[in-house]
PDB file of C-alpha atoms in Angstrom:
ATOM      1  CA  MET A   1      62.222-160.347 -36.637  1.00  0.00           C
ATOM      2  CA  ASN A   2      62.235-156.572 -35.691  1.00  0.00           C
ATOM      3  CA  PRO A   3      63.599-154.169 -38.378  1.00  0.00           C
ATOM      4  CA  TRP A   4      66.722-153.335 -36.221  1.00  0.00           C
ATOM      5  CA  THR A   5      67.708-157.080 -36.085  1.00  0.00           C
ATOM      6  CA  LEU A   6      66.858-157.442 -39.778  1.00  0.00           C
ATOM      7  CA  LEU A   7      69.173-154.454 -40.708  1.00  0.00           C
ATOM      8  CA  VAL A   8      72.163-155.789 -38.485  1.00  0.00           C
ATOM      9  CA  ASN A   9      71.883-159.308 -39.972  1.00  0.00           C
ATOM     10  CA  LEU A  10      71.647-157.832 -43.589  1.00  0.00           C
ATOM     11  CA  LEU A  11      74.835-155.672 -43.080  1.00  0.00           C
ATOM     12  CA  GLY A  12      76.723-158.502 -41.234  1.00  0.00           C
ATOM     13  CA  GLY A  13      75.698-161.168 -43.813  1.00  0.00           C
ATOM     14  CA  THR A  14      76.704-158.910 -46.662  1.00  0.00           C
ATOM     15  CA  LEU A  15      79.985-158.097 -45.014  1.00  0.00           C
ATOM     16  CA  SER A  16      80.602-161.753 -44.512  1.00  0.00           C
ATOM     17  CA  PHE A  17      79.792-162.460 -48.179  1.00  0.00           C
ATOM     18  CA  LEU A  18      82.324-160.048 -49.329  1.00  0.00           C
ATOM     19  CA  TYR A  19      84.944-161.270 -47.041  1.00  0.00           C
ATOM     20  CA  ASP A  20      84.435-164.816 -48.434  1.00  0.00           C
ATOM     21  CA  ILE A  21      85.028-163.326 -52.029  1.00  0.00           C
ATOM     22  CA  LEU A  22      88.104-161.329 -50.790  1.00  0.00           C
ATOM     23  CA  PRO A  23      89.435-162.229 -47.389  1.00  0.00           C
ATOM     24  CA  GLU A  24      90.638-158.677 -46.470  1.00  0.00           C
ATOM     25  CA  TYR A  25      88.696-157.014 -43.786  1.00  0.00           C
ATOM     26  CA  GLY A  26      89.372-153.389 -44.843  1.00  0.00           C
ATOM     27  CA  ILE A  27      88.495-154.188 -48.445  1.00  0.00           C
ATOM     28  CA  SER A  28      85.199-155.773 -47.524  1.00  0.00           C
ATOM     29  CA  ILE A  29      84.215-152.686 -45.440  1.00  0.00           C
ATOM     30  CA  ILE A  30      85.064-150.571 -48.471  1.00  0.00           C
ATOM     31  CA  LEU A  31      82.966-152.593 -50.811  1.00  0.00           C
ATOM     32  CA  LEU A  32      80.074-152.790 -48.313  1.00  0.00           C
ATOM     33  CA  THR A  33      80.304-148.851 -48.113  1.00  0.00           C
ATOM     34  CA  LEU A  34      80.075-148.610 -51.855  1.00  0.00           C
ATOM     35  CA  LEU A  35      77.055-150.836 -52.049  1.00  0.00           C
ATOM     36  CA  VAL A  36      75.226-148.784 -49.495  1.00  0.00           C
ATOM     37  CA  GLY A  37      76.194-145.651 -51.314  1.00  0.00           C
ATOM     38  CA  LEU A  38      74.820-147.144 -54.453  1.00  0.00           C
ATOM     39  CA  VAL A  39      71.534-148.081 -52.660  1.00  0.00           C
ATOM     40  CA  LEU A  40      71.256-144.582 -51.212  1.00  0.00           C
ATOM     41  CA  PHE A  41      72.106-142.755 -54.476  1.00  0.00           C
ATOM     42  CA  PRO A  42      68.593-141.579 -55.039  1.00  0.00           C
ATOM     43  CA  LEU A  43      68.602-139.753 -51.765  1.00  0.00           C
ATOM     44  CA  THR A  44      72.064-138.273 -52.527  1.00  0.00           C
ATOM     45  CA  TYR A  45      70.745-137.172 -55.859  1.00  0.00           C
ATOM     46  CA  LYS A  46      67.722-135.644 -54.529  1.00  0.00           C
ATOM     47  CA  GLN A  47      69.886-133.872 -51.870  1.00  0.00           C
ATOM     48  CA  THR A  48      72.475-132.656 -54.156  1.00  0.00           C
ATOM     49  CA  LYS A  49      69.759-131.372 -56.680  1.00  0.00           C
ATOM     50  CA  SER A  50      67.790-129.509 -54.012  1.00  0.00           C
ATOM     51  CA  MET A  51      70.876-127.832 -52.497  1.00  0.00           C
ATOM     52  CA  LYS A  52      72.126-126.777 -56.009  1.00  0.00           C
ATOM     53  CA  ALA A  53      68.644-125.471 -56.770  1.00  0.00           C
ATOM     54  CA  MET A  54      68.626-123.429 -53.592  1.00  0.00           C
ATOM     55  CA  GLN A  55      71.846-121.787 -54.738  1.00  0.00           C
ATOM     56  CA  ASP A  56      70.381-121.143 -58.325  1.00  0.00           C
ATOM     57  CA  ILE A  57      67.308-119.323 -57.071  1.00  0.00           C
ATOM     58  CA  GLN A  58      69.152-117.050 -54.646  1.00  0.00           C
ATOM     59  CA  PRO A  59      68.836-113.976 -57.167  1.00  0.00           C
ATOM     60  CA  GLU A  60      64.978-114.501 -57.104  1.00  0.00           C
ATOM     61  CA  VAL A  61      64.945-114.897 -53.377  1.00  0.00           C
ATOM     62  CA  LYS A  62      66.923-111.702 -53.044  1.00  0.00           C
ATOM     63  CA  GLN A  63      64.479-109.967 -55.347  1.00  0.00           C
ATOM     64  CA  LEU A  64      61.471-111.124 -53.383  1.00  0.00           C
ATOM     65  CA  GLN A  65      63.166-109.998 -50.177  1.00  0.00           C
ATOM     66  CA  LYS A  66      63.818-106.567 -51.556  1.00  0.00           C
ATOM     67  CA  GLU A  67      60.197-106.144 -52.996  1.00  0.00           C
ATOM     68  CA  LEU A  68      58.326-107.582 -49.851  1.00  0.00           C
ATOM     69  CA  LYS A  69      60.652-106.143 -47.111  1.00  0.00           C
ATOM     70  CA  GLY A  70      57.882-104.765 -45.154  1.00  0.00           C
ATOM     71  CA  ASP A  71      55.406-107.772 -45.545  1.00  0.00           C
ATOM     72  CA  ARG A  72      56.760-110.786 -43.705  1.00  0.00           C
ATOM     73  CA  GLU A  73      53.800-112.818 -44.174  1.00  0.00           C
ATOM     74  CA  GLU A  74      53.449-112.303 -47.911  1.00  0.00           C
ATOM     75  CA  LEU A  75      57.320-112.953 -48.233  1.00  0.00           C
ATOM     76  CA  ASN A  76      57.096-116.215 -46.523  1.00  0.00           C
ATOM     77  CA  LYS A  77      54.143-117.032 -48.715  1.00  0.00           C
ATOM     78  CA  GLN A  78      56.015-116.129 -51.915  1.00  0.00           C
ATOM     79  CA  LEU A  79      59.118-117.979 -50.895  1.00  0.00           C
ATOM     80  CA  MET A  80      57.195-121.265 -50.239  1.00  0.00           C
ATOM     81  CA  ALA A  81      55.443-120.893 -53.521  1.00  0.00           C
ATOM     82  CA  LEU A  82      59.002-120.303 -55.328  1.00  0.00           C
ATOM     83  CA  TYR A  83      60.289-123.396 -53.532  1.00  0.00           C
ATOM     84  CA  GLN A  84      57.366-125.390 -54.675  1.00  0.00           C
ATOM     85  CA  GLU A  85      57.506-124.176 -58.299  1.00  0.00           C
ATOM     86  CA  ARG A  86      61.249-124.979 -58.515  1.00  0.00           C
ATOM     87  CA  GLY A  87      61.091-128.246 -56.766  1.00  0.00           C
ATOM     88  CA  VAL A  88      63.240-127.095 -53.793  1.00  0.00           C
ATOM     89  CA  ASN A  89      63.298-128.452 -50.337  1.00  0.00           C
ATOM     90  CA  PRO A  90      65.405-126.452 -47.898  1.00  0.00           C
ATOM     91  CA  ALA A  91      65.411-129.431 -45.493  1.00  0.00           C
ATOM     92  CA  ALA A  92      66.525-132.090 -48.163  1.00  0.00           C
ATOM     93  CA  GLY A  93      70.260-131.732 -47.060  1.00  0.00           C
ATOM     94  CA  CYS A  94      69.519-133.465 -43.748  1.00  0.00           C
ATOM     95  CA  LEU A  95      67.344-136.293 -45.189  1.00  0.00           C
ATOM     96  CA  PRO A  96      70.264-138.601 -46.184  1.00  0.00           C
ATOM     97  CA  LEU A  97      71.828-138.120 -42.786  1.00  0.00           C
ATOM     98  CA  LEU A  98      68.715-139.079 -40.981  1.00  0.00           C
ATOM     99  CA  ILE A  99      68.136-142.208 -43.146  1.00  0.00           C
ATOM    100  CA  GLN A 100      71.795-143.340 -42.652  1.00  0.00           C
ATOM    101  CA  MET A 101      71.785-143.045 -38.932  1.00  0.00           C
ATOM    102  CA  PRO A 102      70.327-146.516 -38.215  1.00  0.00           C
ATOM    103  CA  ILE A 103      72.956-147.966 -40.592  1.00  0.00           C
ATOM    104  CA  TRP A 104      75.714-146.268 -38.610  1.00  0.00           C
ATOM    105  CA  PHE A 105      74.576-147.792 -35.367  1.00  0.00           C
ATOM    106  CA  ALA A 106      73.999-151.197 -36.957  1.00  0.00           C
ATOM    107  CA  LEU A 107      77.483-151.095 -38.531  1.00  0.00           C
ATOM    108  CA  TYR A 108      79.144-150.299 -35.199  1.00  0.00           C
ATOM    109  CA  ARG A 109      77.476-153.538 -33.696  1.00  0.00           C
ATOM    110  CA  VAL A 110      78.626-155.507 -36.812  1.00  0.00           C
ATOM    111  CA  LEU A 111      82.149-154.034 -37.066  1.00  0.00           C
ATOM    112  CA  TRP A 112      83.055-154.324 -33.414  1.00  0.00           C
ATOM    113  CA  GLN A 113      81.086-157.221 -31.877  1.00  0.00           C
ATOM    114  CA  GLY A 114      80.417-159.097 -35.077  1.00  0.00           C
ATOM    115  CA  SER A 115      76.698-158.947 -34.627  1.00  0.00           C
ATOM    116  CA  GLY A 116      74.737-160.171 -37.646  1.00  0.00           C
ATOM    117  CA  VAL A 117      77.667-162.020 -39.020  1.00  0.00           C
ATOM    118  CA  PRO A 118      76.708-165.672 -39.694  1.00  0.00           C
ATOM    119  CA  ASP A 119      77.941-168.108 -37.155  1.00  0.00           C
ATOM    120  CA  GLY A 120      80.532-170.482 -38.494  1.00  0.00           C
ATOM    121  CA  SER A 121      81.589-167.995 -41.307  1.00  0.00           C
ATOM    122  CA  ALA A 122      85.169-167.172 -41.864  1.00  0.00           C
ATOM    123  CA  LEU A 123      84.587-163.563 -40.912  1.00  0.00           C
ATOM    124  CA  LYS A 124      82.866-164.646 -37.670  1.00  0.00           C
ATOM    125  CA  THR A 125      85.727-166.838 -36.852  1.00  0.00           C
ATOM    126  CA  THR A 126      88.276-164.033 -37.437  1.00  0.00           C
ATOM    127  CA  LEU A 127      86.503-161.299 -35.452  1.00  0.00           C
ATOM    128  CA  ASP A 128      85.795-163.445 -32.424  1.00  0.00           C
ATOM    129  CA  ALA A 129      89.441-164.551 -32.152  1.00  0.00           C
ATOM    130  CA  ALA A 130      90.652-160.931 -32.582  1.00  0.00           C
ATOM    131  CA  ASN A 131      88.173-159.480 -30.176  1.00  0.00           C
ATOM    132  CA  GLN A 132      88.871-162.014 -27.595  1.00  0.00           C
ATOM    133  CA  ALA A 133      92.536-161.266 -27.725  1.00  0.00           C
ATOM    134  CA  LEU A 134      91.970-157.438 -27.724  1.00  0.00           C
ATOM    135  CA  TYR A 135      89.143-156.841 -25.251  1.00  0.00           C
ATOM    136  CA  THR A 136      88.188-157.848 -21.812  1.00  0.00           C
ATOM    137  CA  THR A 137      84.625-159.382 -20.982  1.00  0.00           C
ATOM    138  CA  ASP A 138      82.236-158.475 -18.219  1.00  0.00           C
ATOM    139  CA  ALA A 139      80.574-160.793 -15.865  1.00  0.00           C
ATOM    140  CA  ALA A 140      78.045-161.836 -18.516  1.00  0.00           C
ATOM    141  CA  GLY A 141      80.757-162.760 -20.839  1.00  0.00           C
ATOM    142  CA  LYS A 142      80.242-159.801 -23.156  1.00  0.00           C
ATOM    143  CA  LEU A 143      82.958-157.716 -24.689  1.00  0.00           C
ATOM    144  CA  THR A 144      83.740-154.424 -23.052  1.00  0.00           C
ATOM    145  CA  SER A 145      85.278-151.363 -24.596  1.00  0.00           C
ATOM    146  CA  THR A 146      88.487-151.855 -22.309  1.00  0.00           C
ATOM    147  CA  LEU A 147      91.595-153.222 -24.138  1.00  0.00           C
ATOM    148  CA  GLN A 148      93.386-156.172 -22.567  1.00  0.00           C
ATOM    149  CA  PRO A 149      96.338-154.724 -20.491  1.00  0.00           C
ATOM    150  CA  GLY A 150      99.603-154.644 -22.499  1.00  0.00           C
ATOM    151  CA  VAL A 151      98.037-156.043 -25.649  1.00  0.00           C
ATOM    152  CA  ASP A 152     100.003-155.103 -28.809  1.00  0.00           C
ATOM    153  CA  ILE A 153      97.279-154.097 -31.299  1.00  0.00           C
ATOM    154  CA  SER A 154      99.669-154.078 -34.142  1.00  0.00           C
ATOM    155  CA  SER A 155     100.961-157.694 -33.720  1.00  0.00           C
ATOM    156  CA  SER A 156     100.742-160.205 -36.503  1.00  0.00           C
ATOM    157  CA  GLN A 157      97.980-162.129 -34.880  1.00  0.00           C
ATOM    158  CA  PHE A 158      95.690-159.193 -35.916  1.00  0.00           C
ATOM    159  CA  SER A 159      96.690-159.005 -39.541  1.00  0.00           C
ATOM    160  CA  HIS A 160      93.356-160.213 -40.701  1.00  0.00           C
ATOM    161  CA  VAL A 161      91.563-157.211 -39.239  1.00  0.00           C
ATOM    162  CA  SER A 162      94.229-154.719 -40.148  1.00  0.00           C
ATOM    163  CA  PHE A 163      94.258-152.230 -43.060  1.00  0.00           C
ATOM    164  CA  LEU A 164      96.790-149.658 -44.035  1.00  0.00           C
ATOM    165  CA  GLY A 165      98.580-149.978 -40.682  1.00  0.00           C
ATOM    166  CA  MET A 166      95.333-149.714 -38.617  1.00  0.00           C
ATOM    167  CA  ASN A 167      93.668-152.346 -36.456  1.00  0.00           C
ATOM    168  CA  LEU A 168      90.091-151.762 -37.539  1.00  0.00           C
ATOM    169  CA  LEU A 169      88.698-153.270 -34.323  1.00  0.00           C
ATOM    170  CA  VAL A 170      90.498-150.566 -32.143  1.00  0.00           C
ATOM    171  CA  ARG A 171      89.352-146.984 -31.485  1.00  0.00           C
ATOM    172  CA  PRO A 172      91.697-144.318 -32.803  1.00  0.00           C
ATOM    173  CA  SER A 173      91.417-142.773 -29.370  1.00  0.00           C
ATOM    174  CA  ALA A 174      93.066-145.886 -27.753  1.00  0.00           C
ATOM    175  CA  ALA A 175      95.516-146.358 -30.548  1.00  0.00           C
ATOM    176  CA  VAL A 176      96.993-142.929 -30.930  1.00  0.00           C
ATOM    177  CA  SER A 177      99.715-142.151 -28.383  1.00  0.00           C
ATOM    178  CA  LEU A 178     103.072-140.195 -28.224  1.00  0.00           C
ATOM    179  CA  ASP A 179     104.929-143.439 -27.484  1.00  0.00           C
ATOM    180  CA  ALA A 180     103.874-145.052 -30.813  1.00  0.00           C
ATOM    181  CA  LEU A 181     103.753-141.964 -32.997  1.00  0.00           C
ATOM    182  CA  ILE A 182     104.544-143.646 -36.284  1.00  0.00           C
ATOM    183  CA  GLY A 183     101.773-146.352 -35.588  1.00  0.00           C
ATOM    184  CA  SER A 184      99.286-143.363 -34.687  1.00  0.00           C
ATOM    185  CA  ILE A 185      99.819-141.733 -38.228  1.00  0.00           C
ATOM    186  CA  PRO A 186      97.286-143.991 -40.029  1.00  0.00           C
ATOM    187  CA  TYR A 187      94.549-143.296 -37.480  1.00  0.00           C
ATOM    188  CA  ILE A 188      95.174-139.471 -37.589  1.00  0.00           C
ATOM    189  CA  LEU A 189      95.107-139.558 -41.344  1.00  0.00           C
ATOM    190  CA  LEU A 190      91.721-141.376 -41.315  1.00  0.00           C
ATOM    191  CA  ILE A 191      90.098-138.761 -39.102  1.00  0.00           C
ATOM    192  CA  ALA A 192      91.671-136.132 -41.422  1.00  0.00           C
ATOM    193  CA  VAL A 193      90.246-137.649 -44.508  1.00  0.00           C
ATOM    194  CA  ILE A 194      86.758-137.922 -42.868  1.00  0.00           C
ATOM    195  CA  ILE A 195      86.661-134.233 -41.766  1.00  0.00           C
ATOM    196  CA  VAL A 196      88.262-132.806 -45.034  1.00  0.00           C
ATOM    197  CA  ALA A 197      85.997-134.957 -47.307  1.00  0.00           C
ATOM    198  CA  GLY A 198      83.041-133.934 -45.326  1.00  0.00           C
ATOM    199  CA  PHE A 199      83.675-130.259 -45.607  1.00  0.00           C
ATOM    200  CA  TYR A 200      84.432-130.572 -49.341  1.00  0.00           C
ATOM    201  CA  GLN A 201      80.976-132.106 -49.820  1.00  0.00           C
ATOM    202  CA  GLN A 202      79.490-128.911 -48.649  1.00  0.00           C
ATOM    203  CA  VAL A 203      81.899-126.790 -50.713  1.00  0.00           C
ATOM    204  CA  GLN A 204      80.653-128.588 -53.698  1.00  0.00           C
ATOM    205  CA  THR A 205      77.095-127.862 -53.163  1.00  0.00           C
ATOM    206  CA  THR A 206      77.342-124.331 -51.626  1.00  0.00           C
ATOM    207  CA  ARG A 207      79.467-122.591 -54.200  1.00  0.00           C
ATOM    208  CA  ARG A 208      77.286-119.452 -55.015  1.00  0.00           C
ATOM    209  CA  ARG A 209      76.585-118.154 -58.405  1.00  0.00           C
ATOM    210  CA  ASN A 210      78.765-115.201 -59.574  1.00  0.00           C
ATOM    211  CA  ASP A 211      76.111-112.687 -59.176  1.00  0.00           C
ATOM    212  CA  GLY A 212      77.651-110.323 -56.569  1.00  0.00           C
ATOM    213  CA  ASN A 213      75.456-111.577 -53.624  1.00  0.00           C
ATOM    214  CA  THR A 214      77.004-111.587 -50.259  1.00  0.00           C
ATOM    215  CA  ASN A 215      76.326-114.005 -47.423  1.00  0.00           C
ATOM    216  CA  GLN A 216      74.115-111.352 -45.806  1.00  0.00           C
ATOM    217  CA  GLU A 217      72.049-111.226 -48.882  1.00  0.00           C
ATOM    218  CA  GLN A 218      71.331-114.944 -48.902  1.00  0.00           C
ATOM    219  CA  ASN A 219      68.072-116.493 -47.666  1.00  0.00           C
ATOM    220  CA  GLN A 220      68.065-116.594 -43.912  1.00  0.00           C
ATOM    221  CA  GLN A 221      66.792-120.248 -44.068  1.00  0.00           C
ATOM    222  CA  MET A 222      69.631-121.288 -46.335  1.00  0.00           C
ATOM    223  CA  GLN A 223      72.200-119.616 -44.022  1.00  0.00           C
ATOM    224  CA  THR A 224      70.726-121.371 -41.123  1.00  0.00           C
ATOM    225  CA  MET A 225      70.951-124.791 -42.829  1.00  0.00           C
ATOM    226  CA  GLN A 226      74.392-124.261 -43.937  1.00  0.00           C
ATOM    227  CA  ARG A 227      75.629-123.162 -40.428  1.00  0.00           C
ATOM    228  CA  ALA A 228      74.050-126.471 -39.046  1.00  0.00           C
ATOM    229  CA  MET A 229      75.637-128.534 -41.755  1.00  0.00           C
ATOM    230  CA  ARG A 230      79.054-126.898 -41.201  1.00  0.00           C
ATOM    231  CA  PHE A 231      79.477-128.761 -37.935  1.00  0.00           C
ATOM    232  CA  MET A 232      78.707-132.242 -39.337  1.00  0.00           C
ATOM    233  CA  PRO A 233      82.198-133.110 -40.444  1.00  0.00           C
ATOM    234  CA  ILE A 234      83.579-132.191 -37.026  1.00  0.00           C
ATOM    235  CA  ILE A 235      80.898-134.365 -35.391  1.00  0.00           C
ATOM    236  CA  PHE A 236      81.827-137.243 -37.715  1.00  0.00           C
ATOM    237  CA  GLY A 237      85.337-136.864 -36.917  1.00  0.00           C
ATOM    238  CA  PHE A 238      84.664-136.898 -33.166  1.00  0.00           C
ATOM    239  CA  ILE A 239      82.535-140.102 -33.603  1.00  0.00           C
ATOM    240  CA  SER A 240      85.215-141.758 -35.551  1.00  0.00           C
ATOM    241  CA  TRP A 241      87.846-140.819 -32.998  1.00  0.00           C
ATOM    242  CA  ASN A 242      85.950-142.704 -30.252  1.00  0.00           C
ATOM    243  CA  PHE A 243      84.454-145.671 -32.238  1.00  0.00           C
ATOM    244  CA  VAL A 244      86.346-148.682 -33.862  1.00  0.00           C
ATOM    245  CA  ALA A 245      88.514-147.808 -36.927  1.00  0.00           C
ATOM    246  CA  GLY A 246      86.365-149.873 -39.112  1.00  0.00           C
ATOM    247  CA  LEU A 247      83.515-147.552 -38.658  1.00  0.00           C
ATOM    248  CA  GLY A 248      85.880-144.681 -39.468  1.00  0.00           C
ATOM    249  CA  LEU A 249      86.824-146.514 -42.597  1.00  0.00           C
ATOM    250  CA  TYR A 250      83.356-146.638 -43.626  1.00  0.00           C
ATOM    251  CA  PHE A 251      82.841-142.767 -43.071  1.00  0.00           C
ATOM    252  CA  ALA A 252      86.024-141.930 -44.975  1.00  0.00           C
ATOM    253  CA  THR A 253      85.000-144.117 -47.948  1.00  0.00           C
ATOM    254  CA  SER A 254      81.429-142.790 -47.892  1.00  0.00           C
ATOM    255  CA  ASN A 255      82.440-139.229 -47.840  1.00  0.00           C
ATOM    256  CA  THR A 256      84.920-139.696 -50.686  1.00  0.00           C
ATOM    257  CA  PHE A 257      82.466-141.623 -52.616  1.00  0.00           C
ATOM    258  CA  ARG A 258      79.838-138.997 -52.200  1.00  0.00           C
ATOM    259  CA  VAL A 259      82.276-136.210 -53.406  1.00  0.00           C
ATOM    260  CA  GLY A 260      82.664-138.188 -56.563  1.00  0.00           C
ATOM    261  CA  GLN A 261      78.803-138.724 -56.866  1.00  0.00           C
ATOM    262  CA  GLN A 262      78.105-134.977 -56.268  1.00  0.00           C
ATOM    263  CA  ALA A 263      80.834-134.016 -58.859  1.00  0.00           C
ATOM    264  CA  ILE A 264      79.054-136.086 -61.481  1.00  0.00           C
ATOM    265  CA  ILE A 265      75.669-134.649 -60.581  1.00  0.00           C
ATOM    266  CA  LEU A 266      76.731-131.137 -60.555  1.00  0.00           C
ATOM    267  CA  ARG A 267      78.737-131.463 -63.790  1.00  0.00           C
ATOM    268  CA  THR A 268      75.799-132.974 -65.717  1.00  0.00           C
ATOM    269  CA  ALA A 269      73.642-130.192 -64.255  1.00  0.00           C
ATOM    270  CA  ALA A 270      75.996-127.584 -65.566  1.00  0.00           C
ATOM    271  CA  ASN A 271      75.885-129.263 -68.991  1.00  0.00           C
ATOM    272  CA  GLY A 272      72.197-129.558 -68.865  1.00  0.00           C
ATOM    273  CA  THR A 273      72.375-133.263 -69.689  1.00  0.00           C
ATOM    274  CA  GLY A 274      71.911-136.599 -67.926  1.00  0.00           C
ATOM    275  CA  LEU A 275      70.879-136.693 -64.429  1.00  0.00           C
ATOM    276  CA  GLY A 276      71.498-133.030 -63.814  1.00  0.00           C
ATOM    277  CA  SER A 277      68.953-131.933 -66.392  1.00  0.00           C
ATOM    278  CA  GLY A 278      66.260-132.668 -63.704  1.00  0.00           C
ATOM    279  CA  LEU A 279      67.588-129.707 -61.825  1.00  0.00           C
ATOM    280  CA  ARG A 280      65.341-127.508 -64.188  1.00  0.00           C
ATOM    281  CA  LEU A 281      62.348-129.689 -63.649  1.00  0.00           C
ATOM    282  CA  GLY A 282      60.880-128.366 -66.854  1.00  0.00           C
ATOM    283  CA  ARG A 283      60.161-124.992 -65.353  1.00  0.00           C
ATOM    284  CA  LYS A 284      61.495-121.450 -65.803  1.00  0.00           C
ATOM    285  CA  SER A 285      65.265-120.918 -65.885  1.00  0.00           C
ATOM    286  CA  ALA A 286      66.822-118.929 -63.074  1.00  0.00           C
ATOM    287  CA  ASP A 287      68.760-116.900 -65.641  1.00  0.00           C
ATOM    288  CA  PRO A 288      68.962-113.357 -64.353  1.00  0.00           C
ATOM    289  CA  SER A 289      67.971-112.221 -67.795  1.00  0.00           C
ATOM    290  CA  GLY A 290      64.524-113.490 -67.151  1.00  0.00           C
ATOM    291  CA  ALA A 291      64.467-115.577 -70.314  1.00  0.00           C
ATOM    292  CA  THR A 292      62.667-118.890 -70.067  1.00  0.00           C
ATOM    293  CA  PRO A 293      63.571-122.033 -72.036  1.00  0.00           C
ATOM    294  CA  GLY A 294      62.202-121.708 -75.575  1.00  0.00           C
ATOM    295  CA  ASP A 295      61.573-118.060 -75.281  1.00  0.00           C
ATOM    296  CA  SER A 296      63.311-116.070 -78.152  1.00  0.00           C
ATOM    297  CA  SER A 297      62.297-112.835 -76.671  1.00  0.00           C
ATOM    298  CA  GLY A 298      64.669-112.825 -73.706  1.00  0.00           C
ATOM    299  CA  ASP A 299      66.144-109.534 -74.806  1.00  0.00           C
ATOM    300  CA  ASP A 300      62.856-107.637 -74.485  1.00  0.00           C
ATOM    301  CA  PRO A 301      62.204-105.760 -71.324  1.00  0.00           C
ATOM    302  CA  PRO A 302      59.452-107.276 -69.090  1.00  0.00           C
ATOM    303  CA  ASP A 303      55.981-105.897 -69.310  1.00  0.00           C
ATOM    304  CA  PRO A 304      55.527-103.484 -66.263  1.00  0.00           C
ATOM    305  CA  GLY A 305      51.802-104.394 -66.438  1.00  0.00           C
ATOM    306  CA  ASP A 306      52.338-108.033 -66.190  1.00  0.00           C
ATOM    307  CA  ASP A 307      50.477-109.329 -63.154  1.00  0.00           C
ATOM    308  CA  SER A 308      52.320-112.643 -63.021  1.00  0.00           C
ATOM    309  CA  GLY A 309      54.993-111.302 -60.543  1.00  0.00           C
ATOM    310  CA  PRO A 310      55.341-112.226 -56.926  1.00  0.00           C
ATOM    311  CA  SER A 311      52.460-110.111 -55.673  1.00  0.00           C
ATOM    312  CA  PRO A 312      50.073-107.075 -56.537  1.00  0.00           C
ATOM    313  CA  ASN A 313      52.276-104.992 -54.206  1.00  0.00           C
ATOM    314  CA  ALA A 314      55.417-105.778 -56.131  1.00  0.00           C
ATOM    315  CA  SER A 315      53.712-104.991 -59.520  1.00  0.00           C
ATOM    316  CA  LYS A 316      52.548-101.539 -58.299  1.00  0.00           C
ATOM    317  CA  LYS A 317      56.048-100.677 -57.117  1.00  0.00           C
ATOM    318  CA  ARG A 318      57.438-101.455 -60.596  1.00  0.00           C
ATOM    319  CA  LYS A 319      54.838 -99.160 -62.158  1.00  0.00           C
ATOM    320  CA  ARG A 320      55.576 -96.447 -59.890  1.00  0.00           C
ATOM    321  CA  LYS A 321      59.237 -96.834 -60.769  1.00  0.00           C
ATOM    322  CA  LYS A 322      58.534 -96.676 -64.503  1.00  0.00           C
ATOM    323  CA  ARG A 323      56.475 -93.425 -64.138  1.00  0.00           C
ATOM    324  CA  LYS A 324      59.375 -91.749 -62.388  1.00  0.00           C
TER     325      LYS A 324
END
């Protein structure tokens, strides 16, 4: 059995098991989403920790950029050394997205076609009956994305695959219309939740320290990553608009759940306890005062002759400033 089939069967079997416990299709999708979120929590933690650490070291990045402005090669070398020392990975924000991509494609197969759901299970019977009533089939007998002409997607025969006024086997793009404006509201709200929760995830991890920095002063690599991530909620909204509402429910639940996860991680980081204490990684603090944990001499000025700075050039510049 190849990994793709194994993943589809795992998700389909888990969804069927949850449906047997509580025969509500929407609730089963939400529970499956929460299980996936818990399994992927180590990646979420690593992503949040790294993005928060990127924000915390911005004063040091700014100082390096100022001191090594004319030496691009040395600046890049010192930045990489700083990232390694502080346990920061600028690309960590994209890792969970890449890991989840196979899950999204597999879920689409499960939530629309019922792939991976065990034959003879209650969920398989429910999905097959609903899909046959909703969609046409091609010459090979497989479902197409075209709804049956004149089908009423909100009729009682689809109650087992409905949730909060949405038919979870139907695409929002096919369900939303001016002729059925009231029935379109749940689908519109679903897309709105996906986009808003996605943007708020980024707000949580990109709040800058109150150190007077401007966006122009931030690390160029950080800005590039943030610009790329800024479009992700819109992309997810577009995907959810054109795929079955069940997948949109997964995205909405996942985004909302991650908002809560990140809030906990960032709060414990701010308190210096629990999971967030790993943000410091046992290394020097990013306090602008220059004090390190356990150092009682944080109020003393730094030794201008100390050669532990970013580079010999930077040390010489500080010496010249002191003589002036």
